[in-house]
Short mmCIF file of C-alpha atoms and ligand atoms in Angstrom, two decimals:
data_model
loop_
_atom_site.label_atom_id
_atom_site.label_comp_id
_atom_site.label_asym_id
_atom_site.label_seq_id
_atom_site.Cartn_x
_atom_site.Cartn_y
_atom_site.Cartn_z
CA MET O 239 24.72 -0.62 -13.51
CA SER O 240 23.18 -0.37 -10.10
CA SER O 241 23.99 2.45 -7.72
CA LEU O 242 23.50 0.12 -4.77
CA PRO O 243 26.38 -0.70 -2.47
CA SER O 244 26.89 -4.43 -2.86
CA SER O 245 27.17 -4.81 0.91
CA VAL O 246 23.41 -4.39 1.41
CA THR O 247 21.51 -6.30 -1.25
CA PRO O 248 18.69 -6.84 -1.38
CA LEU O 249 17.87 -3.60 0.38
CA LEU O 250 14.18 -4.41 0.72
CA LEU O 251 12.98 -7.90 1.65
CA SER O 252 9.23 -7.56 1.20
CA ILE O 253 6.31 -5.21 1.71
CA ASP O 254 5.82 -5.28 5.48
CA HIS O 255 2.64 -3.22 5.64
CA VAL O 256 0.55 -0.53 4.04
CA GLY O 257 -0.44 2.22 6.45
CA ILE O 258 -3.88 3.82 6.36
CA ALA O 259 -4.57 7.02 8.28
CA VAL O 260 -7.91 6.71 10.08
CA PRO O 261 -9.68 9.25 12.29
CA ASP O 262 -11.33 6.56 14.47
CA LEU O 263 -9.37 3.35 15.14
CA ASP O 264 -12.32 1.37 16.49
CA ALA O 265 -14.47 2.19 13.45
CA ALA O 266 -11.63 1.26 11.09
CA ILE O 267 -11.06 -2.03 12.92
CA ALA O 268 -14.78 -2.83 12.69
CA PHE O 269 -14.82 -2.12 8.93
CA HIS O 270 -11.76 -4.26 8.19
CA ARG O 271 -12.96 -7.09 10.40
CA ASP O 272 -16.71 -7.17 9.84
CA VAL O 273 -17.03 -5.93 6.26
CA LEU O 274 -13.74 -6.97 4.63
CA GLY O 275 -13.41 -10.12 6.73
CA LEU O 276 -9.79 -9.48 7.79
CA THR O 277 -8.12 -10.35 11.10
CA VAL O 278 -6.75 -7.86 13.61
CA VAL O 279 -3.53 -9.42 14.94
CA HIS O 280 -2.02 -6.65 17.08
CA GLU O 281 -2.93 -3.34 18.71
CA GLU O 282 -0.78 -0.82 20.51
CA VAL O 283 -0.32 2.83 21.38
CA ASN O 284 3.00 4.40 20.35
CA GLU O 285 3.23 7.69 22.23
CA GLU O 286 6.51 8.69 20.56
CA GLN O 287 4.90 8.32 17.12
CA GLY O 288 1.65 9.86 18.35
CA VAL O 289 -0.45 6.97 17.11
CA ARG O 290 -2.94 4.34 18.17
CA GLU O 291 -2.56 1.51 15.71
CA ALA O 292 -3.78 -1.93 14.74
CA MET O 293 -2.10 -4.47 12.47
CA VAL O 294 -4.50 -6.37 10.22
CA ALA O 295 -3.49 -9.64 8.54
CA VAL O 296 -4.71 -10.50 5.04
CA GLY O 297 -4.94 -14.21 4.27
CA GLY O 298 -3.22 -16.99 6.13
CA ASP O 299 0.46 -16.10 5.62
CA PRO O 300 1.78 -14.51 8.86
CA THR O 301 4.82 -13.17 6.97
CA GLY O 302 2.69 -11.60 4.23
CA ALA O 303 2.06 -7.89 3.81
CA GLN O 304 -0.39 -6.51 6.38
CA ILE O 305 -2.51 -3.40 6.80
CA GLN O 306 -1.61 -0.91 9.52
CA LEU O 307 -4.53 1.21 10.72
CA ILE O 308 -3.09 4.40 12.21
CA ALA O 309 -5.12 6.84 14.30
CA PRO O 310 -3.78 10.02 15.93
CA THR O 311 -3.39 10.20 19.70
CA GLY O 312 -4.04 13.95 19.58
CA PRO O 313 -4.34 16.98 17.30
CA ASP O 314 -0.56 17.50 17.06
CA SER O 315 0.06 13.96 15.83
CA THR O 316 1.60 13.58 12.36
CA ILE O 317 -1.44 11.47 11.49
CA ALA O 318 -3.87 14.18 12.61
CA LYS O 319 -2.03 16.65 10.37
CA PHE O 320 -2.07 14.16 7.48
CA ILE O 321 -5.85 13.70 7.82
CA ASP O 322 -6.38 17.48 8.06
CA ARG O 323 -4.37 18.00 4.87
CA SER O 324 -5.23 14.97 2.72
CA GLY O 325 -8.18 13.25 4.36
CA PRO O 326 -8.13 9.69 5.64
CA GLY O 327 -6.60 7.04 3.38
CA LEU O 328 -3.31 5.53 2.24
CA GLN O 329 -0.50 7.23 4.18
CA GLN O 330 2.66 5.10 4.10
CA LEU O 331 4.29 2.10 2.44
CA ALA O 332 6.54 0.04 4.73
CA TYR O 333 9.28 -2.25 3.46
CA ARG O 334 10.80 -4.95 5.65
CA VAL O 335 14.60 -4.78 5.94
CA ALA O 336 17.21 -6.92 7.67
CA ASP O 337 19.15 -3.98 9.15
CA VAL O 338 17.53 -0.56 9.26
CA GLU O 339 20.81 1.25 9.91
CA GLN O 340 22.60 -0.33 6.94
CA VAL O 341 19.69 0.21 4.58
CA GLY O 342 19.25 3.76 5.81
CA ALA O 343 22.94 4.44 5.21
CA ALA O 344 22.75 2.98 1.69
CA LEU O 345 19.73 5.12 0.83
CA ARG O 346 21.40 8.23 2.27
CA ALA O 347 24.44 7.42 0.11
CA ALA O 348 22.09 7.36 -2.89
CA GLY O 349 20.99 10.89 -2.02
CA LEU O 350 17.72 10.22 -0.18
CA ARG O 351 16.80 12.03 3.02
CA LEU O 352 15.67 10.03 6.06
CA LEU O 353 13.38 11.55 8.69
CA TYR O 354 15.37 10.41 11.75
CA ASP O 355 19.10 10.46 12.42
CA GLU O 356 18.72 7.19 14.35
CA PRO O 357 16.03 4.50 14.06
CA ARG O 358 13.09 4.77 16.42
CA ARG O 359 10.77 2.22 17.99
CA GLY O 360 7.97 0.98 15.72
CA THR O 361 5.25 -1.65 16.02
CA ALA O 362 5.92 -4.59 18.35
CA GLY O 363 9.51 -3.65 19.12
CA SER O 364 10.55 -3.12 15.51
CA ARG O 365 13.13 -0.49 14.59
CA ILE O 366 12.01 1.99 11.98
CA ASN O 367 12.97 5.01 9.92
CA PHE O 368 11.25 6.87 7.07
CA VAL O 369 12.42 8.16 3.71
CA HIS O 370 11.23 11.65 2.88
CA PRO O 371 8.37 11.53 0.33
CA LYS O 372 9.96 14.36 -1.63
CA ASP O 373 12.78 11.96 -2.50
CA THR O 374 10.60 8.97 -3.45
CA GLY O 375 8.00 10.31 -5.87
CA GLY O 376 5.50 11.31 -3.20
CA VAL O 377 5.41 8.07 -1.18
CA LEU O 378 6.22 8.09 2.54
CA ILE O 379 8.42 4.98 2.67
CA GLU O 380 8.96 3.31 6.05
CA LEU O 381 11.86 0.92 6.68
CA VAL O 382 10.99 -1.77 9.24
CA GLN O 383 13.48 -4.07 10.93
CA PRO O 384 11.22 -6.54 12.77
CA GLY O 385 11.59 -6.82 16.53
CA GLY O 386 11.86 -9.96 18.57
CA GLU O 387 8.42 -9.61 20.19
CA MET B 1299 -21.28 -11.92 14.43
CA SER B 1300 -19.92 -11.28 10.98
CA SER B 1301 -21.98 -9.58 8.30
CA LEU B 1302 -20.22 -11.65 5.63
CA PRO B 1303 -22.14 -14.15 3.58
CA SER B 1304 -20.63 -17.49 4.47
CA SER B 1305 -20.48 -18.46 0.79
CA VAL B 1306 -17.51 -16.18 0.11
CA THR B 1307 -15.04 -16.41 2.93
CA PRO B 1308 -12.33 -15.38 3.05
CA LEU B 1309 -13.28 -12.47 0.81
CA LEU B 1310 -9.70 -11.24 0.45
CA LEU B 1311 -6.82 -13.69 -0.05
CA SER B 1312 -3.82 -11.35 0.20
CA ILE B 1313 -2.55 -7.92 -0.72
CA ASP B 1314 -1.95 -8.24 -4.46
CA HIS B 1315 -0.34 -4.87 -5.03
CA VAL B 1316 -0.03 -1.29 -3.90
CA GLY B 1317 -0.54 1.21 -6.71
CA ILE B 1318 1.54 4.37 -6.97
CA ALA B 1319 0.52 7.17 -9.34
CA VAL B 1320 3.60 8.41 -11.21
CA PRO B 1321 3.85 11.17 -13.80
CA ASP B 1322 6.74 9.47 -15.66
CA LEU B 1323 6.78 5.66 -15.81
CA ASP B 1324 10.39 5.37 -16.99
CA ALA B 1325 11.67 7.60 -14.19
CA ALA B 1326 9.66 5.65 -11.60
CA ILE B 1327 10.96 2.33 -12.94
CA ALA B 1328 14.53 3.64 -12.76
CA PHE B 1329 14.05 4.78 -9.15
CA HIS B 1330 12.55 1.49 -7.98
CA ARG B 1331 15.14 -0.59 -9.84
CA ASP B 1332 18.35 1.40 -9.42
CA VAL B 1333 17.84 3.13 -6.06
CA LEU B 1334 15.52 0.74 -4.17
CA GLY B 1335 16.99 -2.38 -5.81
CA LEU B 1336 13.63 -3.88 -6.81
CA THR B 1337 12.78 -5.95 -9.90
CA VAL B 1338 10.39 -4.93 -12.66
CA VAL B 1339 8.54 -8.11 -13.63
CA HIS B 1340 5.88 -6.86 -16.07
CA GLU B 1341 4.98 -3.83 -18.17
CA GLU B 1342 1.91 -3.09 -20.22
CA VAL B 1343 -0.37 -0.39 -21.57
CA ASN B 1344 -4.06 -0.67 -20.63
CA GLU B 1345 -5.90 1.73 -22.92
CA GLU B 1346 -9.28 1.05 -21.29
CA GLN B 1347 -7.87 2.06 -17.88
CA GLY B 1348 -5.86 4.90 -19.45
CA VAL B 1349 -2.60 3.74 -17.90
CA ARG B 1350 0.93 2.70 -18.69
CA GLU B 1351 2.00 0.46 -15.85
CA ALA B 1352 4.81 -1.65 -14.47
CA MET B 1353 4.62 -4.36 -11.81
CA VAL B 1354 7.57 -4.38 -9.41
CA ALA B 1355 8.37 -7.43 -7.27
CA VAL B 1356 9.73 -7.03 -3.74
CA GLY B 1357 11.85 -9.92 -2.48
CA GLY B 1358 11.92 -13.40 -3.88
CA ASP B 1359 8.30 -14.54 -3.34
CA PRO B 1360 6.47 -14.33 -6.69
CA THR B 1361 3.12 -14.54 -4.88
CA GLY B 1362 3.99 -11.72 -2.47
CA ALA B 1363 2.55 -8.23 -2.60
CA GLN B 1364 3.99 -6.15 -5.42
CA ILE B 1365 4.18 -2.47 -6.36
CA GLN B 1366 2.22 -1.22 -9.37
CA LEU B 1367 3.62 1.92 -10.95
CA ILE B 1368 0.78 3.64 -12.81
CA ALA B 1369 1.32 6.46 -15.30
CA PRO B 1370 -1.41 8.21 -17.29
CA THR B 1371 -1.71 7.65 -21.04
CA GLY B 1372 -3.11 11.14 -21.46
CA PRO B 1373 -4.52 14.17 -19.63
CA ASP B 1374 -8.02 12.67 -19.31
CA SER B 1375 -6.75 9.51 -17.58
CA THR B 1376 -8.01 8.86 -14.05
CA ILE B 1377 -4.36 8.81 -13.01
CA ALA B 1378 -3.66 12.20 -14.59
CA LYS B 1379 -6.60 13.62 -12.63
CA PHE B 1380 -5.39 11.96 -9.43
CA ILE B 1381 -1.93 13.49 -9.85
CA ASP B 1382 -3.44 16.92 -10.63
CA ARG B 1383 -5.55 16.75 -7.48
CA SER B 1384 -3.31 14.96 -4.96
CA GLY B 1385 0.16 14.83 -6.46
CA PRO B 1386 2.04 11.62 -7.23
CA GLY B 1387 2.05 8.90 -4.58
CA LEU B 1388 -0.02 6.08 -3.11
CA GLN B 1389 -3.21 5.77 -5.16
CA GLN B 1390 -4.79 2.33 -4.65
CA LEU B 1391 -4.67 -0.82 -2.54
CA ALA B 1392 -5.40 -4.04 -4.43
CA TYR B 1393 -6.57 -7.23 -2.74
CA ARG B 1394 -6.36 -10.59 -4.49
CA VAL B 1395 -9.66 -12.50 -4.65
CA ALA B 1396 -10.69 -15.90 -5.97
CA ASP B 1397 -13.81 -14.66 -7.77
CA VAL B 1398 -14.24 -10.94 -8.40
CA GLU B 1399 -17.97 -11.24 -9.17
CA GLN B 1400 -18.77 -13.11 -5.95
CA VAL B 1401 -16.67 -10.80 -3.79
CA GLY B 1402 -18.11 -7.74 -5.51
CA ALA B 1403 -21.61 -9.03 -4.86
CA ALA B 1404 -20.82 -9.69 -1.20
CA LEU B 1405 -19.43 -6.17 -0.75
CA ARG B 1406 -22.43 -4.64 -2.53
CA ALA B 1407 -24.67 -6.63 -0.17
CA ALA B 1408 -22.75 -5.04 2.71
CA GLY B 1409 -23.64 -1.61 1.33
CA LEU B 1410 -20.43 -0.70 -0.52
CA ARG B 1411 -20.48 0.87 -3.99
CA LEU B 1412 -18.35 -0.64 -6.76
CA LEU B 1413 -17.10 1.48 -9.65
CA TYR B 1414 -18.07 -0.94 -12.45
CA ASP B 1415 -21.24 -2.95 -12.98
CA GLU B 1416 -19.12 -5.75 -14.46
CA PRO B 1417 -15.44 -6.57 -13.89
CA ARG B 1418 -12.97 -5.13 -16.39
CA ARG B 1419 -9.60 -6.27 -17.67
CA GLY B 1420 -6.66 -5.50 -15.36
CA THR B 1421 -2.97 -6.32 -15.42
CA ALA B 1422 -1.91 -9.47 -17.29
CA GLY B 1423 -5.42 -10.67 -18.05
CA SER B 1424 -6.71 -10.28 -14.51
CA ARG B 1425 -10.34 -9.31 -13.86
CA ILE B 1426 -10.79 -6.26 -11.64
CA ASN B 1427 -13.27 -3.97 -10.00
CA PHE B 1428 -12.90 -1.12 -7.50
CA VAL B 1429 -14.70 -0.18 -4.30
CA HIS B 1430 -15.54 3.50 -4.01
CA PRO B 1431 -13.15 5.23 -1.59
CA LYS B 1432 -16.06 7.07 0.05
CA ASP B 1433 -17.24 3.67 1.33
CA THR B 1434 -13.85 2.42 2.59
CA GLY B 1435 -12.45 5.26 4.71
CA GLY B 1436 -10.74 7.05 1.82
CA VAL B 1437 -8.89 4.09 0.28
CA LEU B 1438 -9.45 3.18 -3.38
CA ILE B 1439 -9.68 -0.61 -2.99
CA GLU B 1440 -9.13 -2.74 -6.08
CA LEU B 1441 -10.31 -6.37 -6.26
CA VAL B 1442 -8.05 -8.52 -8.47
CA GLN B 1443 -8.90 -12.00 -9.72
CA PRO B 1444 -5.61 -13.12 -11.29
CA GLY B 1445 -5.63 -14.06 -14.97
CA GLY B 1446 -4.14 -17.14 -16.55
CA GLU B 1447 -1.33 -15.27 -18.35
CO1 CO F 1474 4.06 1.79 9.68
CO1 CO F 1475 -4.02 -1.97 -9.67
#
């Protein structure tokens, strides 16, 4: 007896990325590339989110789950506050979805709170929203509808 | 100019799972199944690790990255201490490897500390070790060599 609306199943297609809060993006890139042997596939600055970020691929599958290294652009950034409170480390778990509005609406209907009223711009033209960690067992869940870029 | 020994590349094959510390395994299973619409594919108790755990698949790819829900078996469990200190939430990031001894040796040679001298038994007969979060930027990294089960 699922509480899911049948119009939006499956809600979650795959793990899109795991986000790691890092104080220094260049140092984190060097560690993941030179020590762990992973491949940086994308970098950008997202001023609205207050982050400098890099996407890191693991293995040869370009659709597989990636690592997102997330550094603050300044002291008021959400990521700066996260690092002040919890230290650097695992910060978010992002699921890929087909339609972020529909999935967001289904999760709201199940009683979960989303951070934004409307999706915002994420990595590489994706559309994103977040589920409040108080409603998920302590995990900041991101919903990612991939962009066309 | 990589610092990797060429004998063990790639070190990391894929993201095997993302581990979430949960105080109540049954409640966490119900949330992931009934609210997020995901599929529980495995459950076990690992007394040596002090955990009750469930593996949760996301999407239809059985080789894709999964969620590991990890509940303590008792108050002295590493997971109980994690929850006491940090609250429930993201606890570990597990990479799949072909040979946990070789990858562990390569990471030790790069200056990282591993938690165990020898690999231990993980989920479903896998062989695992962990890299100390102080050497990874705050992330508890697990190395998983899948078992034959
Ligand atoms: Co993200
Ligand atoms: Co694990």
